[in-house]
Coordinates of N, CA and C in Angstrom, one line a residue:
M7 N 80.0 115.0 145.1 CA 78.7 115.4 144.6 C 77.8 114.2 144.4
D8 N 76.6 114.3 145.0 CA 75.6 113.2 144.7 C 74.8 113.5 143.5
I9 N 73.9 112.6 143.1 CA 73.2 112.8 141.9 C 72.3 114.1 141.8
N10 N 71.8 114.5 143.0 CA 71.0 115.7 143.0 C 71.9 116.9 142.6
E11 N 73.1 117.0 143.2 CA 74.0 118.1 142.9 C 74.4 118.0 141.4
I12 N 74.7 116.8 140.9 CA 75.1 116.7 139.5 C 74.1 117.2 138.6
K13 N 72.8 116.9 138.9 CA 71.7 117.4 138.1 C 71.5 118.9 138.1
E14 N 72.1 119.6 139.2 CA 72.1 121.0 139.2 C 73.1 121.6 138.1
Y15 N 74.1 120.8 137.8 CA 75.1 121.3 136.9 C 74.9 120.8 135.5
L16 N 74.7 119.5 135.3 CA 74.5 119.0 134.0 C 73.0 119.1 133.5
P17 N 72.8 119.4 132.3 CA 71.4 119.5 131.8 C 70.9 118.1 131.3
H18 N 71.7 117.1 131.3 CA 71.3 115.8 130.9 C 70.3 115.1 131.8
R19 N 69.4 114.3 131.3 CA 68.5 113.5 132.1 C 68.4 112.1 131.5
Y20 N 67.8 111.2 132.3 CA 67.7 109.8 131.9 C 67.1 109.8 130.4
P21 N 67.6 109.0 129.6 CA 68.6 108.0 129.8 C 70.0 108.5 129.5
F22 N 70.2 109.8 129.3 CA 71.6 110.3 128.9 C 72.4 110.9 130.0
L23 N 71.9 110.9 131.2 CA 72.8 111.3 132.3 C 73.6 110.2 132.7
L24 N 74.9 110.2 132.5 CA 75.8 109.1 132.6 C 76.8 109.2 133.7
V25 N 76.6 110.2 134.7 CA 77.5 110.3 135.8 C 76.6 110.1 137.1
D26 N 76.9 109.1 137.9 CA 76.1 108.8 139.1 C 76.6 109.6 140.3
R27 N 77.9 109.7 140.4 CA 78.5 110.4 141.6 C 79.9 110.9 141.3
V28 N 80.2 112.0 141.9 CA 81.5 112.6 141.9 C 82.2 112.3 143.2
V29 N 83.3 111.6 143.2 CA 84.0 111.2 144.4 C 85.2 112.1 144.7
E30 N 85.7 112.8 143.7 CA 86.8 113.8 144.0 C 86.7 114.9 143.0
L31 N 86.8 116.1 143.6 CA 86.8 117.3 142.8 C 87.9 118.2 143.3
D32 N 89.0 118.3 142.5 CA 90.2 119.1 142.9 C 90.3 120.3 142.0
L33 N 89.7 121.5 142.4 CA 89.7 122.6 141.6 C 91.1 123.2 141.4
E34 N 92.0 123.1 142.4 CA 93.4 123.6 142.3 C 94.2 122.7 141.3
G35 N 94.0 121.4 141.4 CA 94.7 120.5 140.4 C 93.9 120.4 139.1
K36 N 92.7 121.0 139.1 CA 91.8 121.0 137.9 C 91.6 119.6 137.4
R37 N 91.1 118.7 138.3 CA 90.7 117.4 137.9 C 89.5 116.9 138.7
I38 N 88.9 115.9 138.1 CA 87.6 115.3 138.7 C 87.7 113.8 138.6
R39 N 87.1 113.1 139.6 CA 86.9 111.7 139.5 C 85.5 111.4 139.8
A40 N 84.8 110.6 139.0 CA 83.4 110.3 139.1 C 83.2 108.9 138.7
Y41 N 82.0 108.4 138.8 CA 81.7 107.1 138.3 C 80.3 106.9 137.8
K42 N 80.1 105.9 137.0 CA 78.8 105.5 136.5 C 78.7 104.0 136.8
N43 N 77.6 103.6 137.5 CA 77.3 102.2 137.7 C 76.6 101.7 136.4
V44 N 77.2 100.7 135.8 CA 76.6 100.1 134.6 C 75.7 99.0 134.9
S45 N 74.4 99.2 134.7 CA 73.4 98.2 135.1 C 72.9 97.4 133.8
V46 N 72.5 96.2 134.0 CA 72.0 95.4 132.9 C 70.7 96.0 132.4
N47 N 70.0 96.9 133.2 CA 68.8 97.5 132.9 C 68.9 98.7 131.9
E48 N 70.2 99.1 131.6 CA 70.4 100.2 130.7 C 69.7 99.9 129.4
P49 N 68.9 100.9 128.8 CA 68.2 100.6 127.6 C 69.0 100.2 126.4
F50 N 70.3 100.6 126.3 CA 71.1 100.3 125.1 C 71.5 98.8 125.1
F51 N 71.5 98.1 126.2 CA 71.9 96.7 126.2 C 71.0 95.8 125.5
E52 N 69.7 96.2 125.4 CA 68.8 95.4 124.6 C 69.2 95.1 123.2
G53 N 69.9 96.1 122.6 CA 70.3 95.9 121.2 C 71.8 95.9 121.0
H54 N 72.6 96.1 122.1 CA 74.0 96.2 121.9 C 74.7 95.3 122.9
F55 N 74.9 94.1 122.7 CA 74.4 93.2 121.7 C 73.6 92.1 122.4
P56 N 72.5 91.7 121.8 CA 71.7 90.6 122.4 C 72.5 89.4 122.7
G57 N 72.5 89.0 124.0 CA 73.2 87.8 124.4 C 74.7 88.1 124.7
H58 N 75.2 89.3 124.4 CA 76.6 89.7 124.7 C 76.6 91.2 124.9
P59 N 76.0 91.6 126.0 CA 75.8 93.1 126.2 C 77.2 93.8 126.5
I60 N 77.4 94.9 125.7 CA 78.6 95.7 125.8 C 78.1 97.2 125.8
M61 N 78.7 98.0 126.7 CA 78.3 99.4 126.6 C 78.9 100.0 125.4
P62 N 78.1 100.7 124.6 CA 78.6 101.3 123.4 C 79.7 102.3 123.7
G63 N 80.7 102.3 122.8 CA 81.9 103.2 123.0 C 81.5 104.7 123.0
V64 N 80.5 105.0 122.2 CA 80.2 106.4 122.1 C 79.6 106.9 123.5
L65 N 78.9 106.0 124.2 CA 78.4 106.3 125.5 C 79.5 106.4 126.6
I66 N 80.6 105.6 126.4 CA 81.7 105.8 127.3 C 82.3 107.1 127.1
I67 N 82.5 107.5 125.8 CA 83.0 108.8 125.5 C 82.1 109.9 126.1
E68 N 80.8 109.8 125.9 CA 79.9 110.7 126.5 C 80.0 110.8 128.0
A69 N 80.2 109.7 128.7 CA 80.3 109.7 130.1 C 81.6 110.5 130.5
M70 N 82.7 110.3 129.8 CA 83.9 111.1 130.0 C 83.7 112.5 129.8
A71 N 82.9 112.9 128.7 CA 82.6 114.3 128.4 C 81.8 114.9 129.5
Q72 N 80.8 114.2 130.0 CA 80.0 114.7 131.1 C 80.8 115.0 132.3
A73 N 81.7 114.1 132.7 CA 82.6 114.3 133.8 C 83.4 115.6 133.6
A74 N 84.0 115.7 132.3 CA 84.8 116.9 132.0 C 83.9 118.2 132.0
G75 N 82.6 118.1 131.6 CA 81.7 119.2 131.7 C 81.4 119.6 133.1
L76 N 81.3 118.7 134.0 CA 81.1 119.0 135.4 C 82.3 119.8 135.9
L77 N 83.5 119.3 135.6 CA 84.7 120.0 136.0 C 84.7 121.5 135.4
G78 N 84.4 121.6 134.1 CA 84.3 122.9 133.5 C 83.3 123.9 134.2
F79 N 82.1 123.3 134.5 CA 81.1 124.1 135.2 C 81.6 124.6 136.6
K80 N 82.3 123.6 137.3 CA 82.8 124.0 138.6 C 83.9 125.0 138.6
M81 N 84.8 124.8 137.6 CA 85.9 125.8 137.4 C 85.4 127.2 137.1
M82 N 84.3 127.3 136.3 CA 83.8 128.6 136.0 C 82.7 129.1 137.0
N83 N 82.4 128.2 138.0 CA 81.5 128.6 139.0 C 80.1 129.0 138.4
T84 N 79.7 128.1 137.4 CA 78.4 128.4 136.8 C 77.6 127.0 136.6
K85 N 76.4 127.1 136.2 CA 75.6 125.9 136.0 C 74.9 126.1 134.6
A86 N 74.4 125.0 134.1 CA 73.7 125.0 132.8 C 72.5 126.0 132.9
E87 N 71.8 126.0 134.0 CA 70.7 126.9 134.1 C 71.0 128.4 134.1
D88 N 72.3 128.7 134.2 CA 72.8 130.1 134.1 C 73.0 130.5 132.7
G89 N 72.8 129.6 131.7 CA 72.8 129.9 130.3 C 74.1 129.5 129.6
T90 N 74.9 128.6 130.2 CA 76.1 128.1 129.5 C 76.0 126.6 129.4
L91 N 76.3 126.1 128.2 CA 76.4 124.6 128.0 C 77.7 124.3 127.4
Y92 N 78.2 123.1 127.6 CA 79.4 122.7 126.9 C 79.1 121.6 125.9
Y93 N 79.3 121.9 124.7 CA 79.0 120.9 123.6 C 80.2 120.1 123.3
F94 N 80.0 118.8 123.2 CA 81.1 117.9 122.8 C 81.4 118.2 121.3
V95 N 82.6 118.5 121.0 CA 82.9 118.9 119.6 C 84.0 118.0 119.0
G96 N 84.7 117.2 119.8 CA 85.7 116.4 119.2 C 86.5 115.6 120.2
S97 N 87.4 114.8 119.7 CA 88.3 114.1 120.6 C 89.6 113.8 119.8
D98 N 90.7 113.7 120.6 CA 92.0 113.4 120.0 C 92.5 112.2 120.8
K99 N 93.4 111.4 120.2 CA 94.1 110.3 120.9 C 93.1 109.3 121.6
L100 N 92.0 109.1 121.0 CA 91.0 108.2 121.6 C 91.3 106.8 121.4
R101 N 91.3 106.0 122.5 CA 91.6 104.5 122.4 C 90.6 103.8 123.3
F102 N 90.2 102.6 122.8 CA 89.4 101.7 123.6 C 90.3 100.5 123.9
R103 N 90.3 100.0 125.2 CA 91.2 99.0 125.5 C 90.5 97.7 126.0
Q104 N 89.3 97.8 126.5 CA 88.5 96.7 127.0 C 87.1 97.0 127.0
P105 N 86.2 96.0 126.8 CA 84.8 96.3 126.9 C 84.3 96.6 128.3
V106 N 83.2 97.3 128.3 CA 82.5 97.6 129.6 C 81.1 96.9 129.5
V107 N 80.9 96.1 130.6 CA 79.7 95.2 130.6 C 78.8 95.4 131.8
P108 N 77.6 94.9 131.8 CA 76.7 95.1 133.0 C 77.4 94.6 134.2
G109 N 77.2 95.4 135.3 CA 77.8 95.1 136.6 C 79.1 95.8 136.8
D110 N 79.7 96.4 135.8 CA 80.9 97.2 136.0 C 80.6 98.5 136.6
Q111 N 81.6 99.1 137.3 CA 81.5 100.5 137.7 C 82.6 101.2 136.9
L112 N 82.1 102.1 136.1 CA 83.0 102.9 135.2 C 83.5 104.1 135.9
Q113 N 84.8 104.1 136.2 CA 85.4 105.2 136.9 C 85.8 106.2 135.8
L114 N 85.4 107.4 136.0 CA 85.7 108.5 135.1 C 86.6 109.5 135.6
E115 N 87.7 109.9 134.9 CA 88.6 110.8 135.3 C 88.8 111.9 134.2
A116 N 88.9 113.1 134.6 CA 89.1 114.2 133.6 C 90.0 115.2 134.3
T117 N 91.0 115.7 133.5 CA 91.9 116.7 133.9 C 91.9 117.8 132.9
Y118 N 91.8 119.0 133.3 CA 91.8 120.2 132.5 C 93.1 120.4 131.8
L119 N 93.1 120.6 130.5 CA 94.3 120.8 129.7 C 94.4 122.3 129.3
S120 N 93.3 122.8 128.7 CA 93.4 124.2 128.2 C 92.0 124.7 127.9
N121 N 91.9 126.1 127.7 CA 90.7 126.7 127.3 C 91.2 127.9 126.4
K122 N 90.9 127.8 125.1 CA 91.3 128.9 124.2 C 90.0 129.3 123.5
R123 N 89.6 130.6 123.7 CA 88.5 131.2 123.1 C 87.2 130.3 123.2
G124 N 87.0 129.7 124.4 CA 85.8 128.9 124.7 C 85.9 127.5 124.2
I125 N 87.0 127.1 123.7 CA 87.2 125.7 123.4 C 88.1 125.0 124.5
W126 N 87.4 124.1 125.2 CA 88.0 123.5 126.3 C 88.6 122.1 125.9
K127 N 89.7 121.8 126.5 CA 90.3 120.4 126.2 C 90.6 119.8 127.6
F128 N 90.3 118.5 127.7 CA 90.5 117.7 128.9 C 91.1 116.4 128.5
A129 N 92.0 115.9 129.4 CA 92.5 114.5 129.3 C 91.6 113.7 130.1
C130 N 91.1 112.6 129.5 CA 90.1 111.8 130.1 C 90.4 110.3 130.1
R131 N 90.0 109.6 131.1 CA 90.1 108.2 131.2 C 88.9 107.6 131.8
A132 N 88.5 106.4 131.3 CA 87.5 105.6 131.9 C 88.1 104.2 132.3
L133 N 87.9 103.8 133.5 CA 88.5 102.6 134.0 C 87.5 101.7 134.7
V134 N 87.8 100.4 134.6 CA 87.0 99.4 135.3 C 87.9 98.5 136.1
D135 N 87.7 98.5 137.4 CA 88.6 97.7 138.3 C 90.1 98.1 138.2
G136 N 90.3 99.4 138.0 CA 91.7 99.9 137.9 C 92.3 99.7 136.5
K137 N 91.6 99.1 135.6 CA 92.1 98.9 134.2 C 91.5 99.8 133.3
E138 N 92.3 100.5 132.4 CA 91.8 101.4 131.5 C 90.9 100.8 130.4
A139 N 89.7 101.3 130.3 CA 88.8 100.8 129.3 C 88.8 101.8 128.1
C140 N 89.0 103.1 128.3 CA 89.0 104.1 127.3 C 89.8 105.3 127.8
S141 N 90.5 105.9 126.8 CA 91.2 107.2 127.1 C 91.2 108.1 125.9
G142 N 91.4 109.3 126.2 CA 91.5 110.3 125.1 C 91.4 111.7 125.6
E143 N 91.5 112.6 124.6 CA 91.3 114.0 125.0 C 90.0 114.4 124.4
I144 N 89.2 115.0 125.3 CA 87.8 115.4 125.0 C 87.8 117.0 124.8
I145 N 87.2 117.4 123.7 CA 87.2 118.8 123.3 C 85.7 119.3 123.4
C146 N 85.5 120.3 124.1 CA 84.1 120.9 124.3 C 84.1 122.4 123.9
A147 N 83.0 122.8 123.4 CA 82.9 124.2 123.1 C 81.9 124.8 124.1
E148 N 82.3 125.9 124.7 CA 81.4 126.7 125.6 C 80.3 127.4 124.7
H149 N 79.1 127.2 125.1 CA 78.0 127.8 124.3 C 77.0 128.5 125.2
R150 N 76.7 129.8 124.9 CA 75.7 130.5 125.7 C 74.3 130.3 125.0
V151 N 73.4 129.9 125.9 CA 72.0 129.7 125.4 C 71.0 130.7 125.9

């Protein structure tokens, strides 16, 4: 999926659209691989941290959640414009292992774990150069708007 197709599914827009491309979508295996190119021009680097820019952890989590949301939309064969959103409602087993800095390509992986009464759970990882930067289980709630 290129950025135009991603924007058909995710309601996020700049500066909060954090998935640039989907490189693998396996609906049978219920997994997705995507990436975000981390540019020095990102607005958050101006204040996080001056002279030592690091991508905020909450935005890494948000990027993983957006990849998981794309997988959920594709599994349900629906789009945000159809009246369904996935709200990030929690995480389990969350760990940060290394910082993400300008110039990195953040590889995003999400695998479906469960859906019980509209509460979706995904196992997610964010990697840079094959090394895990962050991992955890992302929990989303399906919400009709």
